[in-house]
PDB file of C-alpha atoms in Angstrom:
ATOM      1  CA  MET P  14       0.000   0.000   0.000  1.00 94.00           C
ATOM      2  CA  ARG P  15       0.916   3.643  -0.443  1.00 97.00           C
ATOM      3  CA  ILE P  16      -0.381   5.714   2.466  1.00 98.00           C
ATOM      4  CA  ALA P  17      -0.346   9.484   2.101  1.00 98.00           C
ATOM      5  CA  ARG P  18      -1.145  12.370   4.403  1.00 98.00           C
ATOM      6  CA  PHE P  19      -2.793  15.166   2.469  1.00 98.00           C
ATOM      7  CA  ALA P  20      -4.733  18.401   2.696  1.00 97.00           C
ATOM      8  CA  VAL P  21      -7.746  19.674   0.809  1.00 93.00           C
ATOM      9  CA  GLY P  22      -8.286  23.275   1.823  1.00 88.00           C
ATOM     10  CA  ASP P  23      -7.977  23.333   5.619  1.00 89.00           C
ATOM     11  CA  GLU P  24      -8.870  19.649   6.029  1.00 92.00           C
ATOM     12  CA  VAL P  25      -6.043  17.168   6.661  1.00 96.00           C
ATOM     13  CA  GLY P  26      -6.367  13.398   6.475  1.00 95.00           C
ATOM     14  CA  PHE P  27      -4.797  10.108   5.443  1.00 97.00           C
ATOM     15  CA  GLY P  28      -5.530   8.225   2.269  1.00 97.00           C
ATOM     16  CA  LEU P  29      -4.510   5.336   0.064  1.00 97.00           C
ATOM     17  CA  ILE P  30      -2.954   6.144  -3.293  1.00 97.00           C
ATOM     18  CA  ASP P  31      -4.727   4.256  -6.063  1.00 93.00           C
ATOM     19  CA  THR P  32      -4.218   4.190  -9.822  1.00 91.00           C
ATOM     20  CA  ASP P  33      -7.121   3.930 -12.243  1.00 84.00           C
ATOM     21  CA  SER P  34      -6.513   0.831 -14.334  1.00 82.00           C
ATOM     22  CA  ASP P  35      -7.988   2.390 -17.478  1.00 83.00           C
ATOM     23  CA  SER P  36      -6.719   5.978 -17.464  1.00 85.00           C
ATOM     24  CA  GLY P  37      -3.611   5.550 -15.342  1.00 86.00           C
ATOM     25  CA  GLU P  38      -4.692   8.587 -13.307  1.00 93.00           C
ATOM     26  CA  GLU P  39      -3.837   8.509  -9.602  1.00 95.00           C
ATOM     27  CA  PHE P  40      -6.364   9.114  -6.829  1.00 96.00           C
ATOM     28  CA  VAL P  41      -6.368   9.432  -3.053  1.00 97.00           C
ATOM     29  CA  ALA P  42      -8.981   7.319  -1.258  1.00 96.00           C
ATOM     30  CA  ARG P  43      -9.636   8.905   2.137  1.00 96.00           C
ATOM     31  CA  LEU P  44      -9.177   6.824   5.306  1.00 96.00           C
ATOM     32  CA  SER P  45     -10.820   7.229   8.669  1.00 95.00           C
ATOM     33  CA  GLY P  46      -8.508   6.937  11.661  1.00 91.00           C
ATOM     34  CA  HIS P  47      -4.725   7.100  11.888  1.00 93.00           C
ATOM     35  CA  PRO P  48      -2.829   4.270  10.158  1.00 95.00           C
ATOM     36  CA  LEU P  49      -0.240   4.100  12.951  1.00 94.00           C
ATOM     37  CA  LEU P  50      -2.633   4.271  15.880  1.00 89.00           C
ATOM     38  CA  GLY P  51      -5.387   1.764  15.196  1.00 84.00           C
ATOM     39  CA  ASP P  52      -7.864   0.372  12.720  1.00 84.00           C
ATOM     40  CA  ILE P  53      -8.489   2.292   9.518  1.00 89.00           C
ATOM     41  CA  THR P  54     -11.334   2.057   7.050  1.00 94.00           C
ATOM     42  CA  LEU P  55     -12.070   3.592   3.680  1.00 94.00           C
ATOM     43  CA  THR P  56     -14.634   6.386   3.879  1.00 95.00           C
ATOM     44  CA  GLY P  57     -15.704   6.113   0.249  1.00 94.00           C
ATOM     45  CA  GLU P  58     -14.404   9.608  -0.538  1.00 94.00           C
ATOM     46  CA  ARG P  59     -11.894   9.905  -3.357  1.00 92.00           C
ATOM     47  CA  ALA P  60     -10.029  12.807  -4.945  1.00 94.00           C
ATOM     48  CA  LYS P  61      -7.606  13.177  -7.810  1.00 95.00           C
ATOM     49  CA  LEU P  62      -4.022  13.242  -6.575  1.00 96.00           C
ATOM     50  CA  SER P  63      -3.494  16.402  -8.610  1.00 94.00           C
ATOM     51  CA  ASP P  64      -6.264  18.140  -6.628  1.00 96.00           C
ATOM     52  CA  VAL P  65      -4.768  17.611  -3.157  1.00 97.00           C
ATOM     53  CA  ARG P  66      -1.654  18.868  -1.402  1.00 97.00           C
ATOM     54  CA  LEU P  67       0.597  16.076  -0.199  1.00 98.00           C
ATOM     55  CA  LEU P  68       2.072  16.640   3.264  1.00 98.00           C
ATOM     56  CA  SER P  69       4.850  14.891   5.116  1.00 98.00           C
ATOM     57  CA  PRO P  70       3.319  11.405   5.543  1.00 98.00           C
ATOM     58  CA  VAL P  71       4.136  11.384   9.275  1.00 97.00           C
ATOM     59  CA  LEU P  72       4.830  13.894  12.040  1.00 96.00           C
ATOM     60  CA  PRO P  73       7.607  12.114  13.948  1.00 98.00           C
ATOM     61  CA  THR P  74       8.611  12.889  17.506  1.00 98.00           C
ATOM     62  CA  LYS P  75      12.179  12.670  16.201  1.00 98.00           C
ATOM     63  CA  VAL P  76      14.156  11.905  13.067  1.00 98.00           C
ATOM     64  CA  VAL P  77      17.064   9.573  13.783  1.00 98.00           C
ATOM     65  CA  CYS P  78      19.795   9.743  11.150  1.00 98.00           C
ATOM     66  CA  ILE P  79      22.615   7.393  10.266  1.00 97.00           C
ATOM     67  CA  GLY P  80      25.773   9.035   8.958  1.00 93.00           C
ATOM     68  CA  LYS P  81      28.679   7.536   7.045  1.00 90.00           C
ATOM     69  CA  ASN P  82      26.667   4.575   5.738  1.00 93.00           C
ATOM     70  CA  TYR P  83      27.988   4.509   2.151  1.00 90.00           C
ATOM     71  CA  ALA P  84      31.731   3.996   1.662  1.00 88.00           C
ATOM     72  CA  ASP P  85      31.887   6.320  -1.346  1.00 88.00           C
ATOM     73  CA  HIS P  86      30.219   9.125   0.632  1.00 81.00           C
ATOM     74  CA  VAL P  87      32.618   8.590   3.551  1.00 84.00           C
ATOM     75  CA  ALA P  88      35.505   9.016   1.113  1.00 82.00           C
ATOM     76  CA  GLU P  89      34.165  12.255  -0.384  1.00 79.00           C
ATOM     77  CA  MET P  90      33.451  13.769   3.054  1.00 69.00           C
ATOM     78  CA  LYS P  91      36.473  12.602   5.077  1.00 67.00           C
ATOM     79  CA  ASP P  92      37.880  16.133   5.421  1.00 64.00           C
ATOM     80  CA  ILE P  93      34.684  17.224   7.188  1.00 62.00           C
ATOM     81  CA  THR P  94      33.305  14.124   8.918  1.00 63.00           C
ATOM     82  CA  GLY P  95      36.366  11.859   9.188  1.00 62.00           C
ATOM     83  CA  GLU P  96      36.784   8.189   8.394  1.00 65.00           C
ATOM     84  CA  THR P  97      34.200   5.417   8.756  1.00 68.00           C
ATOM     85  CA  THR P  98      33.571   3.808  12.135  1.00 71.00           C
ATOM     86  CA  ASP P  99      32.815   0.270  13.262  1.00 84.00           C
ATOM     87  CA  GLU P 100      29.495   1.355  14.780  1.00 92.00           C
ATOM     88  CA  PRO P 101      26.839   3.469  13.048  1.00 93.00           C
ATOM     89  CA  VAL P 102      27.146   7.241  13.422  1.00 94.00           C
ATOM     90  CA  VAL P 103      23.852   8.505  14.853  1.00 96.00           C
ATOM     91  CA  PHE P 104      22.521  12.053  15.027  1.00 97.00           C
ATOM     92  CA  LEU P 105      19.067  13.632  15.345  1.00 98.00           C
ATOM     93  CA  LYS P 106      17.059  16.131  13.361  1.00 98.00           C
ATOM     94  CA  PRO P 107      14.253  17.896  15.263  1.00 98.00           C
ATOM     95  CA  SER P 108      10.614  17.329  14.380  1.00 98.00           C
ATOM     96  CA  THR P 109      10.448  20.988  13.326  1.00 98.00           C
ATOM     97  CA  SER P 110      12.866  20.281  10.458  1.00 98.00           C
ATOM     98  CA  VAL P 111      10.305  18.034   8.745  1.00 98.00           C
ATOM     99  CA  ALA P 112       8.724  19.305   5.527  1.00 98.00           C
ATOM    100  CA  GLY P 113       6.524  17.733   2.888  1.00 98.00           C
ATOM    101  CA  PRO P 114       6.675  17.254  -0.878  1.00 96.00           C
ATOM    102  CA  ARG P 115       6.740  20.584  -2.730  1.00 96.00           C
ATOM    103  CA  ASP P 116       7.357  22.534   0.495  1.00 98.00           C
ATOM    104  CA  PRO P 117      10.203  25.052   0.242  1.00 98.00           C
ATOM    105  CA  ILE P 118      13.663  24.452   1.658  1.00 98.00           C
ATOM    106  CA  PHE P 119      14.607  27.704   3.375  1.00 98.00           C
ATOM    107  CA  TYR P 120      18.211  28.771   2.826  1.00 98.00           C
ATOM    108  CA  PRO P 121      19.487  30.129   6.178  1.00 97.00           C
ATOM    109  CA  SER P 122      21.091  33.561   6.084  1.00 96.00           C
ATOM    110  CA  VAL P 123      23.899  32.314   8.365  1.00 97.00           C
ATOM    111  CA  SER P 124      25.073  29.674   5.877  1.00 97.00           C
ATOM    112  CA  GLU P 125      27.016  29.997   2.639  1.00 97.00           C
ATOM    113  CA  ARG P 126      26.668  26.356   1.549  1.00 97.00           C
ATOM    114  CA  VAL P 127      23.553  24.206   1.789  1.00 98.00           C
ATOM    115  CA  ASP P 128      23.795  20.622   0.500  1.00 98.00           C
ATOM    116  CA  PHE P 129      21.266  17.955  -0.510  1.00 98.00           C
ATOM    117  CA  GLU P 130      21.513  14.362   0.763  1.00 98.00           C
ATOM    118  CA  GLY P 131      18.984  11.931  -0.711  1.00 98.00           C
ATOM    119  CA  GLU P 132      18.102   8.994   1.535  1.00 98.00           C
ATOM    120  CA  LEU P 133      15.858   5.999   2.108  1.00 98.00           C
ATOM    121  CA  ALA P 134      13.782   6.503   5.267  1.00 98.00           C
ATOM    122  CA  ILE P 135      12.248   3.927   7.602  1.00 98.00           C
ATOM    123  CA  VAL P 136       8.943   4.632   9.394  1.00 98.00           C
ATOM    124  CA  ILE P 137       8.562   2.945  12.781  1.00 98.00           C
ATOM    125  CA  SER P 138       5.292   1.153  13.578  1.00 98.00           C
ATOM    126  CA  ARG P 139       5.214   0.846  17.384  1.00 97.00           C
ATOM    127  CA  PRO P 140       7.095   1.740  20.580  1.00 98.00           C
ATOM    128  CA  CYS P 141      10.262  -0.305  20.624  1.00 98.00           C
ATOM    129  CA  ARG P 142      13.520  -0.638  22.529  1.00 98.00           C
ATOM    130  CA  GLU P 143      16.329  -3.217  22.439  1.00 98.00           C
ATOM    131  CA  VAL P 144      15.070  -4.785  19.212  1.00 98.00           C
ATOM    132  CA  PRO P 145      17.233  -7.748  18.110  1.00 98.00           C
ATOM    133  CA  ARG P 146      18.256  -7.919  14.462  1.00 97.00           C
ATOM    134  CA  GLU P 147      15.887 -10.771  13.748  1.00 97.00           C
ATOM    135  CA  ARG P 148      12.889  -8.744  15.018  1.00 98.00           C
ATOM    136  CA  ALA P 149      13.624  -5.556  13.077  1.00 98.00           C
ATOM    137  CA  LYS P 150      10.899  -6.305  10.529  1.00 98.00           C
ATOM    138  CA  ASP P 151       8.318  -6.328  13.331  1.00 98.00           C
ATOM    139  CA  VAL P 152       8.813  -2.624  14.121  1.00 98.00           C
ATOM    140  CA  ILE P 153       8.923  -1.259  10.547  1.00 98.00           C
ATOM    141  CA  PHE P 154       5.661   0.206   9.272  1.00 98.00           C
ATOM    142  CA  GLY P 155       7.027   1.093   5.858  1.00 98.00           C
ATOM    143  CA  TYR P 156       9.506   3.158   3.863  1.00 98.00           C
ATOM    144  CA  THR P 157       9.591   6.619   2.351  1.00 98.00           C
ATOM    145  CA  VAL P 158      11.982   9.122   0.742  1.00 98.00           C
ATOM    146  CA  ALA P 159      13.895  11.867   2.553  1.00 98.00           C
ATOM    147  CA  ASN P 160      16.375  14.673   1.946  1.00 98.00           C
ATOM    148  CA  ASP P 161      18.821  15.263   4.807  1.00 98.00           C
ATOM    149  CA  VAL P 162      19.497  18.908   3.940  1.00 98.00           C
ATOM    150  CA  THR P 163      22.708  20.164   5.554  1.00 98.00           C
ATOM    151  CA  ALA P 164      24.374  23.534   6.055  1.00 98.00           C
ATOM    152  CA  ARG P 165      27.782  22.125   5.170  1.00 95.00           C
ATOM    153  CA  ASP P 166      29.866  25.096   6.232  1.00 96.00           C
ATOM    154  CA  LEU P 167      28.245  25.116   9.673  1.00 97.00           C
ATOM    155  CA  GLN P 168      28.750  21.381  10.011  1.00 94.00           C
ATOM    156  CA  LYS P 169      32.473  21.949   9.491  1.00 92.00           C
ATOM    157  CA  THR P 170      32.894  24.951  11.764  1.00 94.00           C
ATOM    158  CA  ASP P 171      30.613  23.762  14.591  1.00 95.00           C
ATOM    159  CA  LYS P 172      32.487  20.432  14.943  1.00 86.00           C
ATOM    160  CA  GLN P 173      29.104  18.770  15.578  1.00 89.00           C
ATOM    161  CA  TRP P 174      26.031  18.494  13.423  1.00 94.00           C
ATOM    162  CA  THR P 175      22.971  19.726  15.337  1.00 96.00           C
ATOM    163  CA  ARG P 176      22.690  23.244  13.944  1.00 97.00           C
ATOM    164  CA  ALA P 177      23.786  22.276  10.437  1.00 98.00           C
ATOM    165  CA  LYS P 178      21.135  19.558  10.182  1.00 98.00           C
ATOM    166  CA  GLY P 179      18.374  21.081  12.271  1.00 98.00           C
ATOM    167  CA  PHE P 180      17.058  24.173  10.496  1.00 98.00           C
ATOM    168  CA  ASP P 181      13.330  24.359   9.798  1.00 98.00           C
ATOM    169  CA  SER P 182      12.559  22.692   6.421  1.00 98.00           C
ATOM    170  CA  PHE P 183      15.840  20.699   6.410  1.00 98.00           C
ATOM    171  CA  CYS P 184      14.110  17.290   6.331  1.00 98.00           C
ATOM    172  CA  PRO P 185      11.651  16.925   3.439  1.00 98.00           C
ATOM    173  CA  ILE P 186       9.870  13.548   3.639  1.00 98.00           C
ATOM    174  CA  GLY P 187       7.393  11.850   1.284  1.00 98.00           C
ATOM    175  CA  PRO P 188       5.585  11.568  -0.981  1.00 98.00           C
ATOM    176  CA  TRP P 189       3.893   8.748   0.985  1.00 98.00           C
ATOM    177  CA  ILE P 190       4.711   5.654   3.039  1.00 98.00           C
ATOM    178  CA  THR P 191       5.059   2.440   1.067  1.00 98.00           C
ATOM    179  CA  THR P 192       4.208  -0.683   3.036  1.00 97.00           C
ATOM    180  CA  GLY P 193       4.643  -4.354   2.193  1.00 97.00           C
ATOM    181  CA  LEU P 194       8.321  -4.278   1.194  1.00 98.00           C
ATOM    182  CA  SER P 195      10.545  -6.838   2.866  1.00 98.00           C
ATOM    183  CA  ILE P 196      13.820  -5.719   4.393  1.00 98.00           C
ATOM    184  CA  GLU P 197      15.623  -7.571   1.613  1.00 98.00           C
ATOM    185  CA  GLU P 198      13.703  -5.593  -1.016  1.00 98.00           C
ATOM    186  CA  ALA P 199      14.325  -2.294   0.783  1.00 98.00           C
ATOM    187  CA  GLN P 200      18.039  -3.023   0.822  1.00 97.00           C
ATOM    188  CA  ASP P 201      18.327  -3.189  -2.966  1.00 98.00           C
ATOM    189  CA  LEU P 202      16.653  -0.044  -4.305  1.00 98.00           C
ATOM    190  CA  ALA P 203      18.061   2.580  -6.658  1.00 98.00           C
ATOM    191  CA  LEU P 204      18.381   6.096  -5.219  1.00 98.00           C
ATOM    192  CA  THR P 205      18.777   9.170  -7.421  1.00 98.00           C
ATOM    193  CA  THR P 206      19.027  12.867  -6.601  1.00 98.00           C
ATOM    194  CA  THR P 207      18.729  15.581  -9.237  1.00 98.00           C
ATOM    195  CA  VAL P 208      19.108  19.350  -9.124  1.00 98.00           C
ATOM    196  CA  ASP P 209      17.076  21.141 -11.795  1.00 98.00           C
ATOM    197  CA  GLY P 210      16.851  17.805 -13.593  1.00 98.00           C
ATOM    198  CA  GLU P 211      20.602  17.073 -13.578  1.00 98.00           C
ATOM    199  CA  VAL P 212      21.606  13.828 -11.840  1.00 98.00           C
ATOM    200  CA  ARG P 213      23.899  14.458  -8.870  1.00 97.00           C
ATOM    201  CA  GLN P 214      23.557  11.227  -6.879  1.00 98.00           C
ATOM    202  CA  ALA P 215      23.017   7.689  -8.158  1.00 97.00           C
ATOM    203  CA  GLY P 216      23.421   4.808  -5.733  1.00 96.00           C
ATOM    204  CA  ARG P 217      21.719   1.700  -4.382  1.00 97.00           C
ATOM    205  CA  THR P 218      20.700   0.819  -0.874  1.00 98.00           C
ATOM    206  CA  SER P 219      22.618  -2.440  -1.363  1.00 97.00           C
ATOM    207  CA  GLN P 220      25.720  -0.282  -0.767  1.00 96.00           C
ATOM    208  CA  PHE P 221      24.863   0.236   2.925  1.00 96.00           C
ATOM    209  CA  ILE P 222      27.744  -0.323   5.329  1.00 95.00           C
ATOM    210  CA  HIS P 223      25.276  -0.950   8.169  1.00 96.00           C
ATOM    211  CA  ASP P 224      22.143  -2.826   7.068  1.00 97.00           C
ATOM    212  CA  ILE P 225      18.587  -2.093   8.187  1.00 98.00           C
ATOM    213  CA  PRO P 226      18.387  -4.764  10.931  1.00 98.00           C
ATOM    214  CA  GLY P 227      21.732  -3.553  12.288  1.00 98.00           C
ATOM    215  CA  ILE P 228      20.572   0.077  12.270  1.00 98.00           C
ATOM    216  CA  ILE P 229      17.326  -0.746  14.115  1.00 98.00           C
ATOM    217  CA  ALA P 230      19.130  -2.909  16.659  1.00 98.00           C
ATOM    218  CA  TYR P 231      21.813  -0.286  17.307  1.00 98.00           C
ATOM    219  CA  VAL P 232      19.506   2.716  17.635  1.00 98.00           C
ATOM    220  CA  THR P 233      17.052   0.904  19.912  1.00 98.00           C
ATOM    221  CA  SER P 234      19.892  -0.311  22.125  1.00 98.00           C
ATOM    222  CA  PHE P 235      19.969   3.163  23.689  1.00 98.00           C
ATOM    223  CA  MET P 236      16.811   4.971  22.504  1.00 98.00           C
ATOM    224  CA  THR P 237      13.094   4.177  22.471  1.00 98.00           C
ATOM    225  CA  LEU P 238      11.517   4.676  19.066  1.00 98.00           C
ATOM    226  CA  LEU P 239       7.837   5.627  18.877  1.00 98.00           C
ATOM    227  CA  PRO P 240       5.163   5.086  16.215  1.00 97.00           C
ATOM    228  CA  GLY P 241       5.799   7.454  13.326  1.00 98.00           C
ATOM    229  CA  ASP P 242       9.430   8.100  14.195  1.00 98.00           C
ATOM    230  CA  VAL P 243      11.619   8.206  11.102  1.00 98.00           C
ATOM    231  CA  VAL P 244      15.073   6.689  10.651  1.00 98.00           C
ATOM    232  CA  LEU P 245      17.214   7.982   7.782  1.00 98.00           C
ATOM    233  CA  THR P 246      19.684   5.411   6.491  1.00 98.00           C
ATOM    234  CA  GLY P 247      22.475   7.540   5.019  1.00 96.00           C
ATOM    235  CA  THR P 248      23.316   9.041   1.657  1.00 96.00           C
ATOM    236  CA  PRO P 249      25.482   7.864  -1.267  1.00 95.00           C
ATOM    237  CA  ALA P 250      28.281   9.859  -2.874  1.00 94.00           C
ATOM    238  CA  GLY P 251      27.554  12.928  -4.951  1.00 95.00           C
ATOM    239  CA  VAL P 252      26.292  15.345  -2.313  1.00 95.00           C
ATOM    240  CA  GLY P 253      26.703  18.973  -3.225  1.00 96.00           C
ATOM    241  CA  PRO P 254      25.357  22.489  -2.894  1.00 97.00           C
ATOM    242  CA  VAL P 255      22.055  23.938  -4.013  1.00 98.00           C
ATOM    243  CA  GLU P 256      21.331  27.597  -4.540  1.00 98.00           C
ATOM    244  CA  VAL P 257      18.242  29.722  -4.041  1.00 98.00           C
ATOM    245  CA  GLY P 258      15.826  29.087  -6.901  1.00 98.00           C
ATOM    246  CA  GLN P 259      16.992  25.556  -7.654  1.00 98.00           C
ATOM    247  CA  GLU P 260      14.784  22.482  -7.279  1.00 98.00           C
ATOM    248  CA  VAL P 261      16.161  19.298  -5.747  1.00 98.00           C
ATOM    249  CA  SER P 262      14.400  15.966  -6.320  1.00 98.00           C
ATOM    250  CA  VAL P 263      15.097  12.673  -4.564  1.00 98.00           C
ATOM    251  CA  THR P 264      13.767   9.425  -6.034  1.00 98.00           C
ATOM    252  CA  VAL P 265      13.909   5.982  -4.471  1.00 98.00           C
ATOM    253  CA  GLU P 266      12.898   3.075  -6.674  1.00 98.00           C
ATOM    254  CA  ARG P 267       9.382   1.749  -5.866  1.00 98.00           C
ATOM    255  CA  LEU P 268       8.834   4.520  -3.292  1.00 98.00           C
ATOM    256  CA  GLY P 269       8.406   7.708  -5.323  1.00 97.00           C
ATOM    257  CA  THR P 270       9.927  11.177  -5.609  1.00 98.00           C
ATOM    258  CA  ILE P 271      10.022  14.288  -3.446  1.00 98.00           C
ATOM    259  CA  SER P 272      10.819  17.647  -5.025  1.00 98.00           C
ATOM    260  CA  ASN P 273      11.523  20.855  -3.123  1.00 98.00           C
ATOM    261  CA  ARG P 274      12.623  24.299  -4.295  1.00 98.00           C
ATOM    262  CA  VAL P 275      15.220  26.278  -2.355  1.00 98.00           C
ATOM    263  CA  VAL P 276      14.058  29.747  -1.337  1.00 98.00           C
ATOM    264  CA  ALA P 277      15.620  32.582   0.617  1.00 96.00           C
ATOM    265  CA  ARG P 278      14.606  32.967   4.225  1.00 84.00           C
ATOM    266  CA  ASP P 279      12.852  36.328   4.619  1.00 72.00           C
TER     267      ASP P 279
END
């Protein structure tokens, strides 16, 4: 299933994305209830996807991020972030950094270099702590697409990553949550990032240094994850700057695309 969170006017709800078999046009079938908090049913209401505004599919209490998870990205960033480590590198982005598809990425006035980082994201299904590798699948609701936007110059000068990663709008997520993929399927998906249509990143999740069960087990060894929390799995090589006015798009095979334009902060 593809589960979206969307708005029509001032009304916000969840829906299933469906494709008309004859026309190929996509629709949103409205759901009652919250897909992460209990039973859901179809209301019978349906709208064209083009007539609704897609929002971030979840509002997480936190976004947990894994750094240095592609060897080629570690190599290109070693002057800023150092060499790879035996254990996953974990950092957080605040819930206020989350944005949806088509929302603007605000370029902070205090930064002179803002980078894109396309990533596969995991959506957590239930409260969990100390999850063994073999139970990781039991706490995954589904997968989505994310952009770990980073003020690269601040990351270098601050010597830690909180400010550089935490600005409002620095975590676009969407366009929906895709459920039903096995961990094995999620770990072999193509990931592409473009800026104004030009390919900047092209990798596969099969290049992970730390796999999905290992990430879930490590993070939950010291932190409780809650329903709707999002775990970003790292970015492949090719990260680079975007400027005001440019549009960055991240696509993960079978999951969809998020596109966001960079705008100046007033």
